[in-house]
XYZ file of C-alpha atoms in Angstrom:
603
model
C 77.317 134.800 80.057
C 76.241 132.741 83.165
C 78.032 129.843 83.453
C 76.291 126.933 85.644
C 78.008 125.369 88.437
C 79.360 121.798 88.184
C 78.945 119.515 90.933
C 82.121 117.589 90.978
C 84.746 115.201 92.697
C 88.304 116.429 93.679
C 89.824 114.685 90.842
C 86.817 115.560 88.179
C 87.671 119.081 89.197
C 91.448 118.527 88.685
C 90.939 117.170 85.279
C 88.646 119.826 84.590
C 91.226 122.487 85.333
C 93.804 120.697 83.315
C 91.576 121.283 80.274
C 91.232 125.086 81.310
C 95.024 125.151 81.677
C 95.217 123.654 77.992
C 97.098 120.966 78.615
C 98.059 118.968 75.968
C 99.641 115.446 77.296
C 99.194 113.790 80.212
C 100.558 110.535 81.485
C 100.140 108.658 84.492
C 99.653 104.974 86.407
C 96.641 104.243 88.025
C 96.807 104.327 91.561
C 93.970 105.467 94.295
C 93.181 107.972 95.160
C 94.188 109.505 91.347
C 93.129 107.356 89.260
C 89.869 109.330 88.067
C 92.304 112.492 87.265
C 93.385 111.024 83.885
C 89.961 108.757 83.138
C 88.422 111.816 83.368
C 90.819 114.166 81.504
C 90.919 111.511 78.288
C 86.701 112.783 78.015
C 87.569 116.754 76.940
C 88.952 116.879 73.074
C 92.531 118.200 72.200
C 94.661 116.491 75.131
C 96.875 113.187 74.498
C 96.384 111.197 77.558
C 97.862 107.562 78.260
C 98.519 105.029 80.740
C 102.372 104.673 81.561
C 104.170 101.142 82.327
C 104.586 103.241 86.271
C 105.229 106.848 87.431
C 108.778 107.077 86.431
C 107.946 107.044 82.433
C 104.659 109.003 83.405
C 106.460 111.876 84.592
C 109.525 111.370 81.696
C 106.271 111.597 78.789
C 105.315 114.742 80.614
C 108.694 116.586 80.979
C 109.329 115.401 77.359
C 106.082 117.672 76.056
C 106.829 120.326 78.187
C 110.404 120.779 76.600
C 108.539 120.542 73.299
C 106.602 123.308 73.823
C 103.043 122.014 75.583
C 101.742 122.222 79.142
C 101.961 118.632 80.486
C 100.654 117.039 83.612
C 101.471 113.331 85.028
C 99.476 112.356 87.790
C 100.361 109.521 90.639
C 99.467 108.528 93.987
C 102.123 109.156 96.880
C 104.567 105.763 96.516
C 104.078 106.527 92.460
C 106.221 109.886 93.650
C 108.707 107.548 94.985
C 109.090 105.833 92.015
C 109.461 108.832 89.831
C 111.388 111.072 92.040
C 114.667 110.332 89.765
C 113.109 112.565 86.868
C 111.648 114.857 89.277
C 114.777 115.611 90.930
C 116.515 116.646 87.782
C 113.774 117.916 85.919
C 113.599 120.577 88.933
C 117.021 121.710 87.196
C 115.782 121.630 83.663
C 112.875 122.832 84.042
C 110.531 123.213 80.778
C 109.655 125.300 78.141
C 106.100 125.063 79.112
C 104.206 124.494 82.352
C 105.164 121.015 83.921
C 102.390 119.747 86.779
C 102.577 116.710 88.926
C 99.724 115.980 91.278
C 100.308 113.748 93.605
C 97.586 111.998 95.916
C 98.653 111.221 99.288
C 96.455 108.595 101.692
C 96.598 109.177 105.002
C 94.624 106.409 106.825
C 96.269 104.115 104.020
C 92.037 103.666 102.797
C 94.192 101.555 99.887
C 97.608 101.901 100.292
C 101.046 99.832 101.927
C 102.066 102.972 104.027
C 101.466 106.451 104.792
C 103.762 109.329 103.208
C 103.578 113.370 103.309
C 104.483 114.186 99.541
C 105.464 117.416 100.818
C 108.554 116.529 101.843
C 109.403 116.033 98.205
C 108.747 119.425 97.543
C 111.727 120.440 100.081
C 113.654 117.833 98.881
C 113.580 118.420 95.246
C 113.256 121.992 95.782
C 110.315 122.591 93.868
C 106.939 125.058 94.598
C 104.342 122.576 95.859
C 100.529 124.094 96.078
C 97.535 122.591 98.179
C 94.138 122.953 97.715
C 91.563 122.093 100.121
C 88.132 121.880 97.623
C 87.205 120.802 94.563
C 86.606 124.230 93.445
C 90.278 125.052 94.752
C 91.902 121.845 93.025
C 90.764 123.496 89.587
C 91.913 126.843 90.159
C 95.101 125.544 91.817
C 95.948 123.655 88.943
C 95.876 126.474 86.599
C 97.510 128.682 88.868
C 100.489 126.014 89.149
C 100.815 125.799 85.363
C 101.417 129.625 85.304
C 103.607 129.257 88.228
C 105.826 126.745 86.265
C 106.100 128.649 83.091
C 106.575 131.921 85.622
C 110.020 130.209 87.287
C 110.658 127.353 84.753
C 110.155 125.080 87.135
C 107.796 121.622 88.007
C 104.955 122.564 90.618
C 103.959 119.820 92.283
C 99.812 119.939 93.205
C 99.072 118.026 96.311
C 95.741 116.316 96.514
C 94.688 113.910 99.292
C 91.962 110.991 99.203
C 89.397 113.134 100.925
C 89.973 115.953 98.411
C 89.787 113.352 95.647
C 86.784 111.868 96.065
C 84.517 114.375 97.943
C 82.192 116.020 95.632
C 82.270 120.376 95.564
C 80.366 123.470 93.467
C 82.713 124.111 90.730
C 82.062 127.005 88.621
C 84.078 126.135 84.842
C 85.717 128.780 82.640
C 84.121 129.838 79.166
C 86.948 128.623 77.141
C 90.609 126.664 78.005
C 93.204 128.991 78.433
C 95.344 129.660 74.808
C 98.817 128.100 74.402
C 101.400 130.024 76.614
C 104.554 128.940 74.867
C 104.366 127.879 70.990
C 105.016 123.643 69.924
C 108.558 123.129 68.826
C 112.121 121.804 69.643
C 114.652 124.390 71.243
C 118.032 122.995 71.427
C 119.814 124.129 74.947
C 122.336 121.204 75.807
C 123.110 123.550 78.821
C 119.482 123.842 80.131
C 118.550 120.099 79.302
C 121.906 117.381 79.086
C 122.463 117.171 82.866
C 126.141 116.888 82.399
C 127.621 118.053 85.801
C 129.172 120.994 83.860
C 126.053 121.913 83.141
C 123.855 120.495 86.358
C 126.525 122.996 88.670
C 125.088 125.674 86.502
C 121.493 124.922 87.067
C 122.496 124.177 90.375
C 123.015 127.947 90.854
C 119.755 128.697 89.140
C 117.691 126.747 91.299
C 118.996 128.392 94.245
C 117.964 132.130 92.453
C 114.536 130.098 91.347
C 113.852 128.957 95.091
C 114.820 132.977 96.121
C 112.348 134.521 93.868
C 109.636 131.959 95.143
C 109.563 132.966 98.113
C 108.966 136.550 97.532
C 106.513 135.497 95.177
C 104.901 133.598 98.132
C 104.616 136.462 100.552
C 102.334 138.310 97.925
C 100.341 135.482 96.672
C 96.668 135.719 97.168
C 96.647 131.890 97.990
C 97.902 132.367 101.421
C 95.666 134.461 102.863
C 94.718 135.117 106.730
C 90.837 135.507 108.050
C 91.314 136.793 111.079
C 88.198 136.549 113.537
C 89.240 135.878 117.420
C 92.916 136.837 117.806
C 92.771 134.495 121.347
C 93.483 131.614 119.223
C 95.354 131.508 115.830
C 95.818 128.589 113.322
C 98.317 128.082 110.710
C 97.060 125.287 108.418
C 96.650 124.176 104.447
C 94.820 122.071 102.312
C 91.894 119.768 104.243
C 92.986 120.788 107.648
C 91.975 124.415 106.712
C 88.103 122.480 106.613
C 88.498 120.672 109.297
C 89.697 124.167 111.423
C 87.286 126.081 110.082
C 84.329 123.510 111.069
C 86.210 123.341 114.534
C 86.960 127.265 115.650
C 84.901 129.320 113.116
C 85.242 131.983 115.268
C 89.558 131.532 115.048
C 91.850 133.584 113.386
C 93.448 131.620 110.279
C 96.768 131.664 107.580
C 95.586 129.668 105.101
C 98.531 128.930 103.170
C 97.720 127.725 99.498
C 101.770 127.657 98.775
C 103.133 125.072 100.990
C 106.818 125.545 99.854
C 108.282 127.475 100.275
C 106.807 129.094 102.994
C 106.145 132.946 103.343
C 108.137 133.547 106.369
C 107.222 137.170 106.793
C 103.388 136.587 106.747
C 103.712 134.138 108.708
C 105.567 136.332 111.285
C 103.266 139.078 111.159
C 100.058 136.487 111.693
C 101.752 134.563 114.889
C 102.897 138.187 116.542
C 98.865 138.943 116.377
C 97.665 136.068 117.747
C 97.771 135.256 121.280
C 98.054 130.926 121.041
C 99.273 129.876 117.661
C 98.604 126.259 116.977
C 99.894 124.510 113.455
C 97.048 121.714 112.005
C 98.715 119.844 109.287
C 97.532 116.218 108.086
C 100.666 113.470 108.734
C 103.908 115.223 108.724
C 105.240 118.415 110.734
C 106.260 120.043 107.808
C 104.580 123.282 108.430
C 105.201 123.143 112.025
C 109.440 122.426 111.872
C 109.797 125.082 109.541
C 107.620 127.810 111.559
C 109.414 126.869 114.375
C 112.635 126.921 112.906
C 111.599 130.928 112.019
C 111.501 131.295 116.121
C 107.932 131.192 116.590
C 106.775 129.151 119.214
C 103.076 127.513 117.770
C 101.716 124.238 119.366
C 101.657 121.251 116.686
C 102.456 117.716 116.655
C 102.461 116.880 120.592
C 98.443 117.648 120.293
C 97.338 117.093 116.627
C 97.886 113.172 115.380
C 100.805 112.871 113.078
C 99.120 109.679 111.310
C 96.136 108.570 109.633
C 93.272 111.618 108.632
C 92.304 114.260 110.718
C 88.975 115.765 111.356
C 87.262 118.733 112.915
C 86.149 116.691 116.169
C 89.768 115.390 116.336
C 90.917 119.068 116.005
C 88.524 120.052 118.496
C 89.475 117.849 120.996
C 93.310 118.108 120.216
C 92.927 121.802 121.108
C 90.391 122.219 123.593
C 91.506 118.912 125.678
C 87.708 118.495 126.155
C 86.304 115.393 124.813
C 83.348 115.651 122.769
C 79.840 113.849 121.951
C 80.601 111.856 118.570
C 78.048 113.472 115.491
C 76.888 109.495 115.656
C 77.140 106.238 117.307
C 78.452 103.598 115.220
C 76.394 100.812 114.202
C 77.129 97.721 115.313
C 77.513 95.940 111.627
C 78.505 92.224 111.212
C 82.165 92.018 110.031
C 82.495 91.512 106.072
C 86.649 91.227 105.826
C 87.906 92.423 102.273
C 87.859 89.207 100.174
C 88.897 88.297 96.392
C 85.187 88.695 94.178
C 83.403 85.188 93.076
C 84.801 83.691 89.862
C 88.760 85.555 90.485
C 91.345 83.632 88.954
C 93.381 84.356 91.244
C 91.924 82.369 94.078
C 93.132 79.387 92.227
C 96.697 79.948 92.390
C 96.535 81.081 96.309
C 94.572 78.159 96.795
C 97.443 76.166 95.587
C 99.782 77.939 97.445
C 98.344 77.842 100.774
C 97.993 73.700 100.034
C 101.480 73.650 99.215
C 102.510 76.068 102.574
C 105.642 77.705 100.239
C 106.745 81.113 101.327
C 105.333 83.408 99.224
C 106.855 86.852 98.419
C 103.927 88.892 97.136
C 102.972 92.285 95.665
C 101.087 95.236 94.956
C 97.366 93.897 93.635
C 93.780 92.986 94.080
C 95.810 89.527 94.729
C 97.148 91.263 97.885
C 94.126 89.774 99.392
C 95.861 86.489 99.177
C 97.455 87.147 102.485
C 94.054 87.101 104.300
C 92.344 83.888 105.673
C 91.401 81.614 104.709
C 93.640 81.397 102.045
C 96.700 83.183 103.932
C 98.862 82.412 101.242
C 101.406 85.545 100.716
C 103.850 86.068 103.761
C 105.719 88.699 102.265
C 104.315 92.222 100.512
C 106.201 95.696 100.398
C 106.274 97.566 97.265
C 105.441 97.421 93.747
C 108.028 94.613 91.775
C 109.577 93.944 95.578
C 107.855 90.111 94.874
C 110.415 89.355 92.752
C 113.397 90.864 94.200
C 112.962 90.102 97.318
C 112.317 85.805 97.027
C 116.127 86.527 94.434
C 117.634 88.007 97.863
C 116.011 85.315 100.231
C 117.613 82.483 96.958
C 121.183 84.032 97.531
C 120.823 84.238 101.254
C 119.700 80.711 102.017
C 120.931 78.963 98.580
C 119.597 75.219 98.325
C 118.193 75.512 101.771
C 115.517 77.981 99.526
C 115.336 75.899 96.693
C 111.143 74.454 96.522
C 110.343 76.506 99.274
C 109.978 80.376 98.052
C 107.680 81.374 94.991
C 107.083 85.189 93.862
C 103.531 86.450 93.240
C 102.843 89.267 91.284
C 99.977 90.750 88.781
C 100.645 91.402 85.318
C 100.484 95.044 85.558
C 102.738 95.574 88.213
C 104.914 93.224 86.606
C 105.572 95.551 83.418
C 105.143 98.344 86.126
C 108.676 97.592 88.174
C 109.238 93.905 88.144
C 110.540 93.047 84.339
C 113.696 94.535 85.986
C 113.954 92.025 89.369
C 113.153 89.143 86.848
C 116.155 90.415 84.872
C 118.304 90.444 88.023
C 117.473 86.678 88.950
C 118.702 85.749 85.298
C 121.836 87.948 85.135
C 123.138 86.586 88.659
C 122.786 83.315 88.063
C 118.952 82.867 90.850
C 116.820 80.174 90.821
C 113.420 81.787 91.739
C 110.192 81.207 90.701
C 107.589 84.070 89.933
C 104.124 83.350 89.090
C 102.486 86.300 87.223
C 99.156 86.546 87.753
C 97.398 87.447 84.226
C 93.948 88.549 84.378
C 94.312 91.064 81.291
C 93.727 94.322 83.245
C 94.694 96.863 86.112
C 92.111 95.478 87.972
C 92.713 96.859 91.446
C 92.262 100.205 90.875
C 89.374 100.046 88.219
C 90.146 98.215 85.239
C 92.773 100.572 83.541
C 94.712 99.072 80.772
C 98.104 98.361 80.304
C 100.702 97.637 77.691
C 99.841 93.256 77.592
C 95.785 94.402 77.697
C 95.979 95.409 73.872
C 94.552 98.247 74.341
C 94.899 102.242 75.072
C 93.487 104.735 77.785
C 91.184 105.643 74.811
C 89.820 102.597 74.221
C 92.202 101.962 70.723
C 93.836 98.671 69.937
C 97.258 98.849 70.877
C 100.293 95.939 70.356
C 99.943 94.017 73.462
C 103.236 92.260 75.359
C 103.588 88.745 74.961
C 104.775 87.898 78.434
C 105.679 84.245 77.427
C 108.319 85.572 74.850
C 109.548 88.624 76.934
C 110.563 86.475 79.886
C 111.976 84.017 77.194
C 113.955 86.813 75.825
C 115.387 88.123 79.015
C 116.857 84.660 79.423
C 113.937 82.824 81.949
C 114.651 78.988 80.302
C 111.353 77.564 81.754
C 108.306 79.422 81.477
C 105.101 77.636 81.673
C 101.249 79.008 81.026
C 98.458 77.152 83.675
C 94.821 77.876 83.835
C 94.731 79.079 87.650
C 91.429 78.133 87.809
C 92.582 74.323 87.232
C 94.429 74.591 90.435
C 95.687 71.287 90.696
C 97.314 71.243 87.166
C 98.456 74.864 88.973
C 99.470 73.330 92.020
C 101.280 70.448 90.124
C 103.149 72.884 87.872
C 104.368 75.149 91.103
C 105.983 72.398 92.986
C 108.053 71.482 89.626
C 108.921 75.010 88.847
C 109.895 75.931 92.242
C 111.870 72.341 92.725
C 113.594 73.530 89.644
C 117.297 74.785 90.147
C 117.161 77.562 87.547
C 115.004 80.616 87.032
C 111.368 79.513 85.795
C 107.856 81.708 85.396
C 104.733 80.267 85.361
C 101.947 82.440 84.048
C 98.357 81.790 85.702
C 96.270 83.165 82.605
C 92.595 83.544 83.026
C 90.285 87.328 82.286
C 89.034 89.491 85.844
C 85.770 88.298 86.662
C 84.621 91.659 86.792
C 85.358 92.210 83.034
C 82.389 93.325 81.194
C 83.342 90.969 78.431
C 83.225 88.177 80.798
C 80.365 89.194 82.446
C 77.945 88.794 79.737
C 79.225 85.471 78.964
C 78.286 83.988 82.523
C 78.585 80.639 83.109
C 76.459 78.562 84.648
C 76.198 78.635 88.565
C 77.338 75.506 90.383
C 75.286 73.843 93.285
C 76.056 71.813 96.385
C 74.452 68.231 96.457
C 73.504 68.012 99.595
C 73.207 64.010 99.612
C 76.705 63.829 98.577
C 78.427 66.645 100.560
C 80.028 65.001 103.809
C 80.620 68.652 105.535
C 84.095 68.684 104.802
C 84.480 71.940 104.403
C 87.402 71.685 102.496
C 85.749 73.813 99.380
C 85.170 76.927 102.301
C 88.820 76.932 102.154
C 88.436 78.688 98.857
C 87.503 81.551 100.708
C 84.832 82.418 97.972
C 82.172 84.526 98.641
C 79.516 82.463 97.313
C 80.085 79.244 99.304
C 78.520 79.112 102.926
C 78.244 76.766 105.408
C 74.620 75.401 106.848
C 75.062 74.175 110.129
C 72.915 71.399 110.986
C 71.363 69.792 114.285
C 71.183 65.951 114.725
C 67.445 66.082 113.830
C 67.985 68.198 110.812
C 70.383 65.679 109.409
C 68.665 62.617 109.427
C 65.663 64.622 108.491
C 67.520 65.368 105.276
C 69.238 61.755 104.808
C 72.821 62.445 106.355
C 74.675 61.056 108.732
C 73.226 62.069 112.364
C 76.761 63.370 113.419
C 76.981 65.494 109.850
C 77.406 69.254 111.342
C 76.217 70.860 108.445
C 76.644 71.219 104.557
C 78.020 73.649 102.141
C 75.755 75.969 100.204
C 76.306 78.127 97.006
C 74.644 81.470 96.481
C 73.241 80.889 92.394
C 73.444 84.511 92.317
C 76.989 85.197 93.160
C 78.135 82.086 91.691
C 80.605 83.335 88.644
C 80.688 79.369 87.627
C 84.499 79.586 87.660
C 84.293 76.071 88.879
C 87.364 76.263 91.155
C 85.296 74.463 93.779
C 84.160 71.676 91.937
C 87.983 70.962 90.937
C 88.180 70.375 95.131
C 85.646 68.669 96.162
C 86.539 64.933 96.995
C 83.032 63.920 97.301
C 81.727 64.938 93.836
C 79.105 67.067 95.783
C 79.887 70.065 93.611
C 77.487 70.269 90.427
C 76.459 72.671 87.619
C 72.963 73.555 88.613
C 70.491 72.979 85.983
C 68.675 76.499 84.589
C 65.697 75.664 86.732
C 68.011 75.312 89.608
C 69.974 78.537 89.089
């Protein structure tokens, strides 16, 4: 039977071969560049998929069903590793009775993330195989090859993906039918395999050691890490996109393509460097390749020529190894700068707004409300990790005491609240802080695409689910003042801030108000708004809002009195009727009364 190519994304492919594997549930937290790997898994029948509170649970759900007897997958973007690398850890002693995958997407460039991290170095850490693919076609076939891998060596495999791999679209070729169950559904009772007891940890202690030995015989043999030798002048040693990238570079090189990044096999790799005459090591971010190699005695060129940050790419290889600077494929166009802003009608605005007219020091978070930090609103001055809001403005309360008191607020979305900070909010109440968080409820994961989560009320599929009443959760972890404001009324916001934050004992005021992006709010669109022009003095205080639907007209002396103002008037404000979301936030500001709903005709 001829079976017709699919033209598909990294993480289309990756859900694809998840199916093929016959994976059965799947957890994970949105976060780019893996987001689609779930979304798109949840469309092919006979797999339980879900969104979890964060990473940590996701990767719990999935060890869970692979101790039950199904092949289980949790996917997460590289600081999501961080957050579940407890379970992973341990789980690499466990093991399961089924396959247990984790993909993990790193960033390098940081296209949407707070830093730049080489999930491979979790695989040495947690001693656990780790494979690479470097196509969509790969990420597929890797992904079924690391379920049979983990059921192999009872063992997690972690899958490394990367944004380019993600999101770049391939030829994949599907299978006629998902692989059948390897293991059959059930509960096995092994308190020495699964309680980590140290009795019983010291024992699987041993048995990762004889795990990580047989993996690396298994790695000299497997087809995955393969050499293509062409000119022996010039040898690379390289995995996952960089394999592209060298190939686009030096087709005429000779290359190891490993497919196994850990653990390494040594002895290929020995036999490729003693037939080539320059051996150079192209890995995206971290040496990990190179320190090992060298660490085996073979001297290979690496990081003091290739970039150890950001993404790589075959004119960057080029030029790293050849010294010889090359013609860019194109000029860049010289393109007017458009800064990352928060979208027309965004609740959020509201509460920044406020912030930035109150000048408090704001610990912030991980969000679409990040964006808070950039002018003209510039209201966030701290932002570090997911739930860090919170924690951090309890640390800067117990380091400066009343000095603090009405001058630090923490920011954070409702999401990432239930994500990592229910537990810093907790903290402030147990020891006795006086912070202030604002959570930020717009109903939805909206950052990364408009995933839901548990206070949404609804599922990954689409079901009605219990949703959290945040009022009553931070009222029964002890908060004793929690108020709800309309952020887009920001001076009832701004009025309610300096109270809570004036207050001497832990209070959380919830801005509630939908995304604008929601498709439920987008078909009930309010009316646009509209500057009168007779009115506006050119205050500009509403361009403060930052919105992208407000502009300024500058005006000359003749154009002024031409349209009634006063001759000195520089200009008026201006709002686009098609961007408008009628939120109204700008009207609230305006001190002139210059700010109207536009009549239909006007809109």
């Amino acid at each position: 039977m001829t079976v017709t190519p699919l033209f598909l994304s990294g993480n289309e492919a990756l859900a694809l071969g998840a199916h093929e594997a016959g994976v059965r549930v799947a957890s994970a937290y949105p976060g780019t560049p893996s987001t689609e790997i779930l979304e798109n898994l949840a469309c092919y029948p006979g797999v339980y998929t879900e969104w979890a509170p964060n990473e940590k649970v996701a990767l719990e759900v999935a060890l869970g069903a692979a101790v039950a007897g199904v092949r289980a997958l949790a996917t997460m973007k590289h600081v999501g590793l961080n957050v579940a690398a407890d379970p992973l850890f341990t789980a690499a002693y466990t093991g399961g009775r089924a396959g247990l995958v984790v993909v993990v997407a790193d960033d390098p460039e940081m296209h949407s993330s707070q830093n730049e991290q080489d999930s491979r170095n979790y695989a040495l850490a947690a001693k656990v195989p780790m494979l690479e693919p470097s196509d969509p076609a790969e990420a597929k076939e890797f992904l079924k090859t690391a379920f049979a891998i983990a059921e192999e060596f009872d063992t997690p495999v972690l899958v490394r993906s990367s944004t380019r791999i993600a999101h770049v679209k391939g030829l994949v070729t599907p299978a006629p039918a998902p692989a059948p169950p390897a293991v059959s559904p059930g509960l096995e009772r092994r308190p020495d395999k699964y309680v980590m007891l140290p009795i019983h940890a010291r024992t699987r202690r041993l048995e990762l050691e004889r795990r990580m030995a047989s993996l690396k015989q298994f790695a000299e043999a497997f087809l995955e890490n393969r050499i293509e030798w062409g000119d022996r002048r010039l040898g690379f040693i390289t995995s996952g996109v960089s394999y592209l990238y060298v190939k686009e570079a030096f087709p005429e090189a000779s290359v190891l393509k490993l497919g196994l990044v850990h653990p390494l096999p040594e002895s290929l790799i020995g036999a490729f460097a003693a037939e080539v005459e320059r051996l150079v090591v192209v890995e995206e971010l971290d040496p990990i390749l190179e320190t090992q190699i060298r660490a085996m005695g073979i001297r290979a060129a690496g990081k003091e020529i290739i970039p150890a940050r950001g993404e790589l790419a075959p004119q960057i290889v080029r030029v790293a190894v050849t010294g010889t600077p090359i013609r860019p494929p194109f000029e860049p166009l010289a393109l007017p700068p458009r800064p990352p802003n928060m979208c027309p009608g965004c609740p959020h605005r509201g509460v920044f707004y406020a912030l930035s007219r109150l000048k408090l020091f704001v610990s912030g978070d991980i969000g679409c409300y990040t964006l808070g930090a950039l002018p003209p609103l510039a209201a966030m001055d701290s932002c570090v990790c997911m739930g860090a809001s919170i924690s951090m403005a309890h640390g800067m309360d117990k380091a400066l005491g009343d000095e603090a008191l009405g001058k630090v607020v923490a920011v954070i979305g409702d999401s990432t609240f239930l994500h990592s900070g229910i537990t810093g909010l907790l903290d402030i109440v147990y020891n006795k802080g006086c912070s202030t968080v604002i959570i930020l409820d717009n109903r939805i994961t909206a950052m990364t695409g408009h995933q839901a989560n548990p206070a949404s009320g609804r599922t990954l599929a689409g079901d009605e689910a219990p949703a959290v009443d945040l009022e009553a959760l931070c009222r029964a972890i002890g908060v004793p003042h929690v108020v709800t404001v309309d952020p887009h009324d920001h001076r009832r916001a701004m009025a309610v801030i300096q109270e809570e934050v004036a207050r001497p004992a832990p209070s959380v005021i919830i801005a509630r108000a939908p995304c604008a992006l929601l498709p439920e709010v987008r078909r009930q669109r309010k009316p646009a708004f509209r500057v009168d022009v007779e009115r506006c003095q050119g205050c500009r205080l509403c361009l403060g809002l930052g919105c992208p639907a407000i502009s300024w007209q500058a005006l000359t002396p003749d154009e002024a009195t031409a349209l009634g103002l006063r001759e000195k008037q520089p200009g008026h404000s201006r709002i686009s009727a098609i961007r408008c979301a009628g939120c109204g936030q700008c009207q609230v500001i305006c001190q002139f009364e210059a700010i109207e709903l536009a009549t239909a005709e006007q809109s």
